[in-house]
Amino acid sequence: MSTDVVFVDTLHLSANIGPDCWGKTRPQPVEVSVYLHLTPSFLNAPGASDDVLDSVHYGHLSKAISSKIAGYAFTGVEKLVEAVNVEAAALAGPAVEEVRVVVNLPKQVLLAEGFLVDTMTSMKDKTTSRNVKIQNLVLPVLIGVNPPEREAKQRVITNIVFHERPGMSADPRPLVDYPAVVTEIVKVRQLCTTCYQGFLYLRIGWKGIDASAYLTLEKFVMKIVRTACLASEEIESVTVRSQKPSALSFANTSGVEITRRRIDFLQ
């Protein structure tokens, strides 16, 4: 199987795509990556001729994307992705089979290092697939079964991937308000019961993940998975990975990863 891809990785730009993490509508950092999945063996010609004119010029691709974004305002990140997708497809012409656009907004979600929107569009049938990732969400949590872990909160680093249902490029869907979903994950009203060393502790009220006590990462991660899956009908499934950097002295982290479908919580 042959695969030919021309790409530009992580263009650092600035664009107005709506409210930032502080709710202010203003230009914010935008990191754009574009991957052109070309027809099989398309790069045989430039591979033989050593002539960039026989390929898709990634320098031209970079300039075209930068010109399309710089100084423009978009009503949402999905509109920016649509604009980049159209520009990239036009530059590549009939040589391209799929266009993948990855946009990272590092200042979009408080407590997280990144907010990535990853969209793949087929040029043949115009279908799209979209995943959204909350990258390295850091929360202080009272978690663990060892006595010292019951006395102080420790950092838990969580990555969340939302797999959306397939769509059509001709009918682009507005993006789910994922920053609001993260807020619900961090601050959600719950009835929290914890059994530890024979005692039952009951906590009622605003006890979000950052305020609750857990014995295991499994319970912690499953709670996030359930909340994320039920956040919107657009979400088909969710993968959550959480890690404790301080749990083991001679390991970088220890962690748990769980993937569930939305339908798993509706049955």
Coordinates of C-alpha atoms in Angstrom, one line a residue:
M1 CA 0.0 0.0 0.0
S2 CA 1.4 3.4 -1.0
T3 CA 0.6 6.6 0.8
D4 CA 1.7 10.1 -0.3
V5 CA 1.2 13.1 2.0
V6 CA 2.4 16.6 1.8
F7 CA 1.9 18.6 5.0
V8 CA 2.6 21.8 6.9
D9 CA 2.9 21.2 10.6
T10 CA 2.0 23.8 13.2
L11 CA 1.8 27.2 11.6
H12 CA 1.8 29.8 14.4
L13 CA -0.8 32.4 13.5
S14 CA -3.2 34.8 15.2
A15 CA -6.9 35.0 14.5
N16 CA -10.2 36.2 15.9
I17 CA -12.4 33.1 16.2
G18 CA -14.8 34.3 19.0
P19 CA -14.4 34.4 22.8
D20 CA -11.2 33.3 24.3
C21 CA -10.7 31.6 27.7
W22 CA -11.6 34.9 29.4
G23 CA -14.8 35.4 27.4
K24 CA -13.2 38.2 25.4
T25 CA -13.6 38.3 21.6
R26 CA -10.2 39.3 20.3
P27 CA -7.3 37.7 18.3
Q28 CA -5.8 34.7 20.0
P29 CA -2.9 32.3 19.2
V30 CA -3.9 29.7 16.5
E31 CA -1.7 26.8 15.5
V32 CA -2.7 25.3 12.1
S33 CA -1.5 22.0 10.6
V34 CA -2.6 20.8 7.1
Y35 CA -2.1 17.3 5.7
L36 CA -2.8 16.7 2.0
H37 CA -3.4 13.0 1.4
L38 CA -2.7 12.6 -2.3
T39 CA -3.6 10.0 -4.9
P40 CA -1.4 6.9 -4.5
S41 CA 2.0 7.2 -6.1
F42 CA 1.5 10.9 -6.9
L43 CA 4.9 11.8 -5.4
N44 CA 6.6 9.3 -7.8
A45 CA 7.1 12.1 -10.3
P46 CA 8.8 14.6 -8.1
G47 CA 10.7 11.7 -6.4
A48 CA 12.2 10.9 -9.8
S49 CA 12.5 14.4 -11.3
D50 CA 13.7 16.2 -8.1
D51 CA 11.5 19.1 -9.3
V52 CA 9.1 20.7 -6.8
L53 CA 6.9 21.8 -9.6
D54 CA 5.8 18.2 -10.0
S55 CA 4.6 18.2 -6.4
V56 CA 2.3 20.3 -4.3
H57 CA 4.5 23.1 -3.1
Y58 CA 4.2 23.2 0.7
G59 CA 5.7 26.7 0.7
H60 CA 2.8 27.9 -1.4
L61 CA 0.5 26.0 0.9
S62 CA 1.9 27.7 4.0
K63 CA 1.6 31.2 2.4
A64 CA -2.0 30.6 1.2
I65 CA -3.1 29.5 4.7
S66 CA -1.4 32.3 6.4
S67 CA -3.0 34.9 4.0
K68 CA -6.4 33.3 4.5
I69 CA -6.3 33.6 8.3
A70 CA -4.2 36.6 9.1
G71 CA -6.4 39.7 9.8
Y72 CA -9.7 37.9 9.4
A73 CA -12.4 37.3 11.9
F74 CA -14.3 33.9 12.0
T75 CA -17.5 33.2 13.8
G76 CA -16.0 30.0 15.2
V77 CA -13.1 27.6 14.9
E78 CA -15.1 25.4 12.6
K79 CA -15.4 28.3 10.1
L80 CA -11.6 28.7 10.2
V81 CA -11.2 25.0 9.5
E82 CA -13.6 25.3 6.6
A83 CA -11.7 28.2 5.1
V84 CA -8.3 26.4 5.4
N85 CA -9.8 23.2 4.0
V86 CA -11.1 25.0 0.9
E87 CA -7.8 26.9 0.4
A88 CA -5.8 23.7 0.7
A89 CA -8.0 21.7 -1.6
A90 CA -7.9 24.4 -4.3
L91 CA -4.1 24.5 -4.2
A92 CA -3.7 20.8 -4.5
G93 CA -6.3 20.3 -7.2
P94 CA -7.3 16.8 -8.4
A95 CA -4.2 15.3 -6.8
V96 CA -5.7 15.4 -3.3
E97 CA -8.1 12.7 -2.0
E98 CA -8.4 13.9 1.6
V99 CA -7.6 17.0 3.5
R100 CA -6.9 16.9 7.2
V101 CA -6.8 20.2 9.1
V102 CA -5.8 20.3 12.7
V103 CA -6.3 23.6 14.6
N104 CA -5.0 24.1 18.1
L105 CA -6.1 27.0 20.3
P106 CA -3.6 26.9 23.3
K107 CA -5.4 29.8 25.1
Q108 CA -9.0 28.5 24.6
V109 CA -9.5 26.4 27.8
L110 CA -8.4 27.4 31.2
L111 CA -6.3 24.7 33.0
A112 CA -5.6 22.9 29.7
E113 CA -2.5 23.2 27.5
G114 CA -4.4 22.8 24.2
F115 CA -7.8 22.7 22.5
L116 CA -7.4 20.8 19.2
V117 CA -10.0 20.4 16.5
D118 CA -9.0 17.7 14.0
T119 CA -11.1 17.5 10.8
M120 CA -10.7 15.1 7.9
T121 CA -12.6 15.8 4.6
S122 CA -12.9 13.4 1.7
M123 CA -12.8 15.2 -1.7
K124 CA -14.6 12.3 -3.3
D125 CA -17.9 12.1 -1.3
K126 CA -17.4 15.3 0.8
T127 CA -17.9 13.4 4.1
T128 CA -16.1 14.8 7.2
S129 CA -14.9 13.3 10.4
R130 CA -14.1 15.5 13.4
N131 CA -12.4 14.8 16.7
V132 CA -11.8 17.4 19.4
K133 CA -9.1 17.0 22.0
I134 CA -8.7 18.7 25.4
Q135 CA -5.0 18.4 25.9
N136 CA -3.3 18.1 29.4
L137 CA -6.1 19.4 31.6
V138 CA -4.5 19.7 35.0
L139 CA -6.7 19.4 38.2
P140 CA -5.7 19.0 41.8
V141 CA -7.6 16.0 43.2
L142 CA -7.8 14.1 46.4
I143 CA -7.3 10.6 45.0
G144 CA -5.7 7.3 46.0
V145 CA -5.9 4.5 48.6
N146 CA -2.6 5.2 50.5
P147 CA -2.9 7.2 53.7
P148 CA -0.6 10.0 52.5
E149 CA -2.8 10.4 49.4
R150 CA -5.9 11.0 51.6
E151 CA -4.2 14.0 53.2
A152 CA -3.3 16.2 50.2
K153 CA -4.5 16.8 46.7
Q154 CA -2.2 15.8 43.9
R155 CA -2.1 16.7 40.2
V156 CA -4.0 14.6 37.8
I157 CA -3.3 15.3 34.1
T158 CA -6.2 14.4 31.8
N159 CA -6.6 14.2 28.0
I160 CA -10.1 14.0 26.6
V161 CA -10.9 13.1 23.0
F162 CA -14.4 13.7 21.7
H163 CA -15.3 11.6 18.6
E164 CA -18.1 13.3 16.8
R165 CA -20.6 11.6 14.5
P166 CA -19.7 11.8 10.7
G167 CA -20.9 14.9 8.8
M168 CA -20.9 16.5 5.3
S169 CA -18.7 19.4 4.2
A170 CA -21.6 20.9 2.3
D171 CA -23.5 21.1 5.6
P172 CA -20.9 22.1 8.2
R173 CA -22.1 21.7 11.8
P174 CA -21.4 24.3 14.5
L175 CA -18.9 23.1 17.0
V176 CA -20.2 21.9 20.4
D177 CA -19.3 24.4 23.1
Y178 CA -16.5 22.2 24.5
P179 CA -15.1 24.8 26.9
A180 CA -18.6 24.7 28.6
V181 CA -18.4 20.9 28.6
V182 CA -15.0 21.1 30.4
T183 CA -16.6 23.5 32.9
E184 CA -19.3 20.9 33.6
I185 CA -16.7 18.2 34.0
V186 CA -14.7 20.3 36.5
K187 CA -17.8 21.7 38.3
V188 CA -20.8 19.5 38.4
R189 CA -23.4 19.0 41.1
Q190 CA -23.1 15.5 42.5
L191 CA -23.8 13.3 45.4
C192 CA -20.4 11.9 46.3
T193 CA -20.0 9.0 48.6
T194 CA -16.6 7.6 49.6
C195 CA -15.9 4.5 51.6
Y196 CA -12.5 4.6 53.2
Q197 CA -11.1 2.4 56.0
G198 CA -14.6 1.4 57.1
F199 CA -16.1 4.9 57.2
L200 CA -18.7 6.3 54.8
Y201 CA -18.2 9.9 53.9
L202 CA -21.1 11.8 52.3
R203 CA -20.6 15.0 50.4
I204 CA -23.5 16.9 48.9
G205 CA -23.5 20.1 46.9
W206 CA -21.1 21.6 44.4
K207 CA -18.5 18.9 44.5
G208 CA -16.9 18.9 41.1
I209 CA -13.9 16.8 40.2
D210 CA -11.5 19.4 41.6
A211 CA -13.3 19.2 44.9
S212 CA -14.1 15.6 45.3
A213 CA -12.3 12.6 46.8
Y214 CA -11.7 9.4 44.8
L215 CA -10.0 6.2 45.8
T216 CA -9.2 5.1 42.2
L217 CA -8.4 6.7 38.8
E218 CA -10.9 4.2 37.4
K219 CA -13.8 6.0 39.1
F220 CA -12.4 9.4 38.3
V221 CA -12.0 8.6 34.6
M222 CA -15.4 6.9 34.3
K223 CA -17.1 10.0 35.7
I224 CA -15.5 12.2 33.1
V225 CA -16.3 9.7 30.3
R226 CA -20.0 9.7 31.3
T227 CA -20.3 13.5 31.6
A228 CA -18.5 14.0 28.3
C229 CA -20.6 11.4 26.4
L230 CA -23.9 12.9 27.5
A231 CA -22.9 16.5 26.8
S232 CA -24.2 16.5 23.2
E233 CA -25.9 14.3 20.6
E234 CA -23.1 15.3 18.3
I235 CA -20.7 13.2 20.4
E236 CA -20.5 9.6 19.3
S237 CA -17.8 8.4 21.7
V238 CA -15.2 9.7 24.1
T239 CA -11.7 8.6 25.1
V240 CA -10.4 9.8 28.5
R241 CA -6.8 9.2 29.7
S242 CA -5.8 10.4 33.2
Q243 CA -2.4 10.2 34.8
K244 CA -0.9 10.7 38.2
P245 CA 2.7 12.1 37.9
S246 CA 3.3 11.8 41.7
A247 CA 2.0 8.3 42.3
L248 CA 5.1 6.2 41.6
S249 CA 8.6 7.3 42.6
F250 CA 10.4 5.8 39.6
A251 CA 7.8 6.2 36.9
N252 CA 6.9 9.3 35.0
T253 CA 3.2 8.6 35.4
S254 CA 0.7 5.9 36.1
G255 CA -2.7 6.1 34.6
V256 CA -6.0 4.8 33.2
E257 CA -7.6 5.2 29.8
I258 CA -11.3 4.4 29.0
T259 CA -13.3 4.7 25.8
R260 CA -17.1 4.5 25.7
R261 CA -19.8 5.3 23.2
R262 CA -22.6 7.7 24.1
I263 CA -25.1 4.9 23.5
D264 CA -23.5 3.0 26.4
F265 CA -25.0 5.5 28.8
L266 CA -28.4 5.6 27.2
Q267 CA -29.3 1.9 27.4

